[in-house]
Coordinates of C-alpha atoms and ligand atoms in Angstrom, one line a residue:
M1 CA 104.1 154.4 92.9
N2 CA 100.6 154.0 91.8
T3 CA 98.7 157.0 91.6
V4 CA 94.8 156.5 92.2
I5 CA 93.1 160.2 93.1
D6 CA 94.4 162.8 90.8
V7 CA 92.7 165.7 91.8
R8 CA 94.1 169.7 90.9
D9 CA 92.2 172.7 91.4
L10 CA 88.4 171.1 91.6
R11 CA 85.9 173.1 92.3
K12 CA 82.2 172.6 92.2
E13 CA 79.4 175.7 92.0
F14 CA 76.1 175.8 92.6
T15 CA 73.6 178.3 91.8
V16 CA 71.5 179.1 94.7
R17 CA 68.5 182.0 95.2
V18 CA 68.7 184.1 98.4
K19 CA 66.5 186.0 99.3
K20 CA 66.2 189.7 98.9
G21 CA 64.1 192.3 100.6
R22 CA 60.4 190.7 101.4
L23 CA 59.1 189.1 98.4
T24 CA 61.8 189.0 95.1
R25 CA 64.9 186.8 95.4
E26 CA 68.0 186.7 93.8
K27 CA 71.1 184.5 92.2
K28 CA 74.0 184.1 93.5
T29 CA 76.6 181.7 92.9
V30 CA 78.3 179.6 96.1
A31 CA 81.1 177.4 95.7
A32 CA 80.8 174.4 97.4
V33 CA 84.3 172.8 96.0
D34 CA 87.0 175.8 95.6
G35 CA 90.2 174.4 94.9
V36 CA 90.4 171.3 95.9
N37 CA 93.9 169.6 95.1
L38 CA 95.1 165.7 96.6
T39 CA 96.6 162.8 95.1
V40 CA 95.9 159.4 96.5
E41 CA 97.9 156.7 96.0
R42 CA 97.3 152.4 95.5
G43 CA 96.6 150.8 99.4
E44 CA 96.6 154.2 101.0
M45 CA 93.4 154.8 103.7
I46 CA 93.0 158.0 103.4
G47 CA 90.2 160.0 106.0
Y48 CA 87.7 163.1 104.6
I49 CA 86.8 165.4 107.1
G50 CA 85.0 169.2 107.7
P51 CA 83.0 170.8 109.4
N52 CA 79.5 170.8 107.8
G53 CA 78.8 171.8 104.2
A54 CA 82.7 171.8 104.3
G55 CA 81.9 170.3 100.7
K56 CA 83.0 166.8 101.6
S57 CA 80.6 164.6 100.0
T58 CA 80.1 166.7 97.0
T59 CA 84.0 166.0 96.6
L60 CA 82.7 162.5 96.6
K61 CA 80.4 163.0 94.2
M62 CA 82.7 164.3 91.8
L63 CA 84.4 161.8 92.4
T64 CA 82.6 159.1 91.7
G65 CA 81.0 160.4 88.7
V66 CA 77.8 161.7 90.2
L67 CA 78.4 165.4 90.3
N68 CA 79.9 167.6 86.7
P69 CA 83.2 169.5 88.1
S70 CA 82.6 173.2 87.5
A71 CA 86.1 173.4 87.2
G72 CA 89.5 171.5 87.5
H73 CA 91.5 168.4 86.6
V74 CA 90.2 164.8 88.5
R75 CA 91.1 161.4 87.5
V76 CA 89.9 158.5 90.0
C77 CA 91.8 155.1 88.5
G78 CA 92.8 156.8 85.4
L79 CA 89.2 157.8 84.8
E80 CA 87.1 160.7 84.3
P81 CA 84.4 160.4 86.3
V82 CA 81.5 161.5 84.5
P83 CA 82.3 161.6 81.0
Q84 CA 83.2 157.6 81.2
R85 CA 81.1 156.7 84.6
L86 CA 80.5 153.0 83.3
K87 CA 83.6 152.6 83.2
L88 CA 84.7 154.1 87.2
T89 CA 81.6 151.7 88.1
R90 CA 84.0 148.8 87.8
R91 CA 86.3 149.9 89.6
I92 CA 85.5 151.2 92.6
G93 CA 82.7 150.8 95.2
V94 CA 80.7 152.8 96.8
V95 CA 78.5 153.0 100.1
F96 CA 77.2 155.9 101.0
G97 CA 74.7 156.2 104.7
Q98 CA 71.7 157.5 103.0
R99 CA 71.7 155.2 99.9
S100 CA 71.4 152.1 99.5
A101 CA 73.3 150.4 96.7
L102 CA 70.7 146.5 97.9
W103 CA 67.0 146.3 96.2
W104 CA 64.7 146.9 99.5
D105 CA 62.0 143.7 99.3
L106 CA 65.0 141.0 98.6
P107 CA 66.4 138.6 101.4
L108 CA 70.1 139.9 101.7
R109 CA 71.9 137.0 99.7
E110 CA 69.3 138.0 96.3
S111 CA 70.3 141.4 96.5
F112 CA 74.3 140.0 96.5
D113 CA 73.2 137.3 93.5
L114 CA 71.5 140.5 90.7
L115 CA 74.2 142.4 91.5
R116 CA 76.5 139.6 90.4
H117 CA 74.8 139.4 87.2
V118 CA 74.7 143.6 87.9
F119 CA 78.2 143.2 86.5
D120 CA 78.8 140.0 85.2
I121 CA 81.3 138.5 87.8
P122 CA 82.6 135.3 87.4
A123 CA 80.3 132.2 90.0
A124 CA 84.0 131.2 91.6
E125 CA 84.9 135.2 92.5
H126 CA 82.0 136.7 93.5
A127 CA 82.0 133.3 95.7
A128 CA 84.8 134.1 97.0
R129 CA 84.8 137.9 98.0
L130 CA 81.2 136.7 99.2
N131 CA 82.4 134.2 101.9
R132 CA 84.9 136.7 103.0
C133 CA 82.1 139.0 104.3
R134 CA 80.4 136.8 105.1
G135 CA 83.2 135.5 107.4
L136 CA 84.4 139.2 108.4
L137 CA 81.1 141.0 108.6
E138 CA 78.8 137.9 110.4
L139 CA 76.0 137.4 107.5
D140 CA 74.5 134.2 108.1
E141 CA 72.3 135.1 110.7
F142 CA 69.9 137.8 108.2
L143 CA 71.4 136.6 104.8
D144 CA 68.1 135.2 103.8
T145 CA 66.3 138.1 106.1
P146 CA 64.8 141.1 103.4
V147 CA 66.9 143.6 102.9
R148 CA 63.7 146.1 104.8
Q149 CA 63.7 144.1 107.8
L150 CA 67.2 144.5 108.9
S151 CA 68.7 146.8 111.5
L152 CA 70.8 150.2 110.3
G153 CA 73.6 147.7 111.5
Q154 CA 73.2 144.5 109.5
R155 CA 71.9 146.7 106.8
M156 CA 75.2 148.5 106.3
R157 CA 77.2 145.7 106.7
G158 CA 75.1 144.2 103.6
E159 CA 75.9 147.9 101.7
L160 CA 78.9 147.1 102.6
T161 CA 79.7 143.7 100.9
A162 CA 77.3 145.1 98.2
A163 CA 80.1 147.7 97.5
L164 CA 83.2 145.1 97.1
L165 CA 81.2 142.0 95.4
H166 CA 82.7 143.6 91.7
G167 CA 86.4 143.4 93.8
P168 CA 87.1 147.6 93.4
E169 CA 90.3 148.7 93.8
I170 CA 88.9 152.0 95.3
L171 CA 86.4 152.2 98.1
F172 CA 84.5 154.9 99.6
L173 CA 82.5 155.6 101.8
D174 CA 80.3 158.3 103.3
E175 CA 79.8 158.3 107.0
P176 CA 79.6 154.3 107.3
T177 CA 79.5 154.3 110.6
I178 CA 76.5 157.4 111.1
G179 CA 73.8 156.4 113.4
L180 CA 75.4 152.5 114.2
D181 CA 75.3 151.0 117.8
V182 CA 78.9 150.9 118.8
V183 CA 79.1 147.3 118.9
S184 CA 78.2 147.5 115.0
K185 CA 80.8 150.6 115.0
Q186 CA 83.1 148.3 115.5
S187 CA 82.0 145.6 113.9
V188 CA 82.3 147.6 110.7
R189 CA 85.6 149.2 111.4
S190 CA 87.9 146.2 111.8
F191 CA 86.1 145.1 109.0
L192 CA 87.5 148.0 106.9
A193 CA 90.5 148.0 109.0
E194 CA 91.4 144.1 108.1
L195 CA 90.6 145.4 104.3
G196 CA 92.8 147.8 104.1
A197 CA 95.7 146.5 105.7
G198 CA 95.5 144.0 102.6
G199 CA 96.8 147.0 100.3
D200 CA 94.7 146.1 97.5
V201 CA 91.6 148.7 98.2
T202 CA 91.8 152.3 98.7
L203 CA 89.9 153.2 101.3
V204 CA 88.9 157.4 100.9
L205 CA 86.1 158.0 104.1
T206 CA 84.3 160.7 105.1
T207 CA 82.7 160.9 108.9
H208 CA 82.0 163.8 111.6
D209 CA 83.0 160.6 113.5
L210 CA 86.9 160.8 114.5
A211 CA 87.2 157.5 116.2
D212 CA 86.8 156.3 112.5
I213 CA 90.4 158.6 111.7
E214 CA 92.3 157.2 115.1
K215 CA 91.0 153.7 114.0
L216 CA 91.7 153.7 109.8
C217 CA 93.1 156.3 108.5
K218 CA 97.0 157.6 108.8
R219 CA 96.7 160.2 106.6
L220 CA 93.7 163.2 107.0
V221 CA 92.9 165.9 105.2
V222 CA 90.8 168.4 106.6
I223 CA 88.9 170.5 104.2
D224 CA 86.9 173.5 105.3
H225 CA 84.7 176.2 103.0
G226 CA 85.7 173.9 99.7
H227 CA 89.7 174.0 100.6
V228 CA 91.8 172.0 101.8
V229 CA 92.9 173.0 105.6
H230 CA 95.4 170.1 105.8
D231 CA 96.9 167.1 104.4
G232 CA 99.1 164.7 106.8
T233 CA 99.2 162.2 109.1
L234 CA 96.9 162.7 112.8
E235 CA 100.5 163.3 114.6
E236 CA 101.4 166.5 112.2
L237 CA 98.4 167.8 113.1
H238 CA 99.0 167.5 116.4
D239 CA 102.2 169.0 116.1
R240 CA 100.5 171.7 114.3
Y241 CA 98.3 172.4 116.9
G242 CA 100.6 172.3 119.2
S243 CA 98.7 169.5 121.6
R244 CA 101.0 167.3 123.8
R245 CA 101.0 164.3 124.9
Q246 CA 100.8 164.6 128.1
V247 CA 102.3 163.0 131.1
I248 CA 101.2 161.9 134.7
A249 CA 103.6 161.3 137.5
D250 CA 103.7 161.3 141.5
F251 CA 106.0 160.9 143.3
E252 CA 106.8 160.3 146.2
A253 CA 108.3 163.5 147.7
D254 CA 107.4 167.4 146.0
W255 CA 108.6 168.5 143.1
D256 CA 112.1 170.1 142.5
E257 CA 111.2 172.3 139.3
A258 CA 115.0 172.2 138.6
L259 CA 114.8 168.6 138.1
T260 CA 112.2 168.6 134.9
P261 CA 114.4 166.6 132.1
P262 CA 115.0 169.0 128.9
G263 CA 112.7 168.8 125.9
S264 CA 109.5 168.7 128.2
H265 CA 107.8 171.1 130.2
A266 CA 106.4 169.9 134.6
V267 CA 103.1 172.0 135.5
I268 CA 102.9 170.9 139.1
D269 CA 99.5 170.6 140.4
A270 CA 98.2 173.0 142.9
E271 CA 97.4 170.9 145.8
D272 CA 99.6 168.3 145.5
P273 CA 103.2 169.6 145.0
R274 CA 103.8 165.6 144.5
R275 CA 101.2 165.4 141.1
V276 CA 103.2 166.8 138.0
V277 CA 102.0 166.7 134.4
F278 CA 104.7 166.6 131.9
S279 CA 104.5 168.1 128.1
L280 CA 105.9 166.1 125.8
S281 CA 106.0 167.4 121.3
N282 CA 104.3 164.6 119.5
G283 CA 107.4 164.4 117.5
D284 CA 110.3 162.9 118.1
A285 CA 109.9 163.0 122.1
S286 CA 108.7 159.3 123.7
A287 CA 107.2 159.1 126.4
G288 CA 108.3 156.0 128.2
E289 CA 112.2 158.2 127.4
L290 CA 110.9 160.2 129.7
V291 CA 108.6 158.0 132.0
A292 CA 112.7 156.0 132.2
R293 CA 114.6 159.6 133.4
L294 CA 111.5 160.8 135.4
A295 CA 112.6 157.3 137.5
T296 CA 115.9 157.5 138.0
T297 CA 115.4 161.0 139.1
A298 CA 113.3 161.3 141.6
A299 CA 111.2 158.2 143.0
L300 CA 107.8 157.3 141.3
R301 CA 105.3 155.8 143.1
D302 CA 102.7 156.5 139.6
V303 CA 102.6 156.9 136.3
S304 CA 100.2 157.8 133.4
I305 CA 100.5 158.6 129.4
V306 CA 97.3 160.5 128.3
E307 CA 97.0 160.7 124.6
P308 CA 96.0 164.4 122.9
D309 CA 92.6 164.2 122.0
I310 CA 92.0 164.1 118.2
E311 CA 88.4 165.5 118.9
D312 CA 90.1 168.9 120.8
V313 CA 92.3 169.3 117.8
V314 CA 90.1 168.6 114.9
A315 CA 87.4 171.4 116.8
K316 CA 91.2 174.2 116.9
L317 CA 91.3 173.2 113.3
Y318 CA 87.9 174.0 112.8
T319 CA 87.3 177.1 114.4
G320 CA 90.6 178.3 113.6
K321 CA 92.1 179.3 117.2
Ligands
LIG401 N1 72.7 170.9 95.5 C1 73.6 171.9 95.7 N2 72.5 173.0 95.2 C2 72.9 173.7 96.0 N3 73.8 174.1 97.0 C3 74.6 172.6 97.3 C4 74.0 171.4 96.9 N4 75.3 170.8 97.4 C5 75.2 170.8 98.7 N5 75.3 173.1 97.6 C6 76.2 172.7 99.3 O1 77.6 173.1 98.9 C7 77.8 173.4 100.2 C8 78.9 171.6 100.8 O2 78.1 171.0 100.9 P1 79.0 169.4 101.7 O3 77.5 168.5 100.4 O4 79.6 168.7 99.9 O5 78.6 169.7 102.4 P2 79.4 168.3 103.5 O6 80.6 168.6 103.9 O7 79.2 167.0 103.1 O8 78.7 168.8 104.6 P3 78.2 167.5 106.2 O9 79.2 167.4 107.0 O10 76.8 168.5 106.7 O11 77.3 166.4 105.5 C9 77.2 173.6 101.5 O12 77.2 175.0 101.6 C10 75.9 172.8 100.8 O13 74.2 173.6 101.0

């Protein structure tokens, strides 16, 4: 394995002034990131999620060399982000939804050209990477438009390209789909999926849009109050919170509970005893096997499979229920 991010006991404290009484304020130290441990291997696509104020952006800022940690160990591509920021900048790409890496008054094409000079990228490499992005992100129709005139979706496609032209090993994305319409979201997601599938670029993504996670990330790191509260696959999260995949079956006759296959749980519809909702544990249970068993047990009229809803699971996780 090839570790590209190695974080141990990472902390970031901020000093804030809080109101005390009517006229006085006192200084207080708050831990925005409070002992985060994280190891990411090359080629992984991880979702870093959490409720507002959980510490996601602060972590990303420490990983990208924008903020100095208060304590802890952090290495990104083997480098210490703040003191070695210049070296790090050449090895990572950053897309922060709210900030731009582009020159507002210049056409997109010229911004890309300037970046080639900033990073001193050989012309052939630059052209190859730009051509790939032009194709996948359909940039051609607005390549000659000044950045300030681009729509949010067009600008995001430009930002993604700008972050990739120097061939980074890790791409950090903070809310890359925020504010985008459905079509632009899909375009950005498909592009990132294609990029991640190659295995060369490691993706670290923060988002409040859980569809981004479902489409892109096998691994989910959840942070709350500065602590990592889950680090594992989406399936593990579903298992942990007892969310079940469900099979809804309509039979020709009323369902006999004694026939319920082992490993499943049946709830008969109160209004229609021929309709039954079967719950499955997400682990090894296969909805296909259950359906096959049901079909040999009784006359089936219709069947549908309902996947657990990630929004529900994450809501449970955030509220600690
Ligand atoms: N410069 C700062 N000074 C003081 N407090 C800060 C500063 N930056 C962040 N914080 C506080 O640290 C905590 C974590 O903030 P952070 O921006 O990392 O959260 P987040 O998970 O990215 O939230 P969101 O989803 O709302 O963007 C919050 O309580 C925030 O108010």
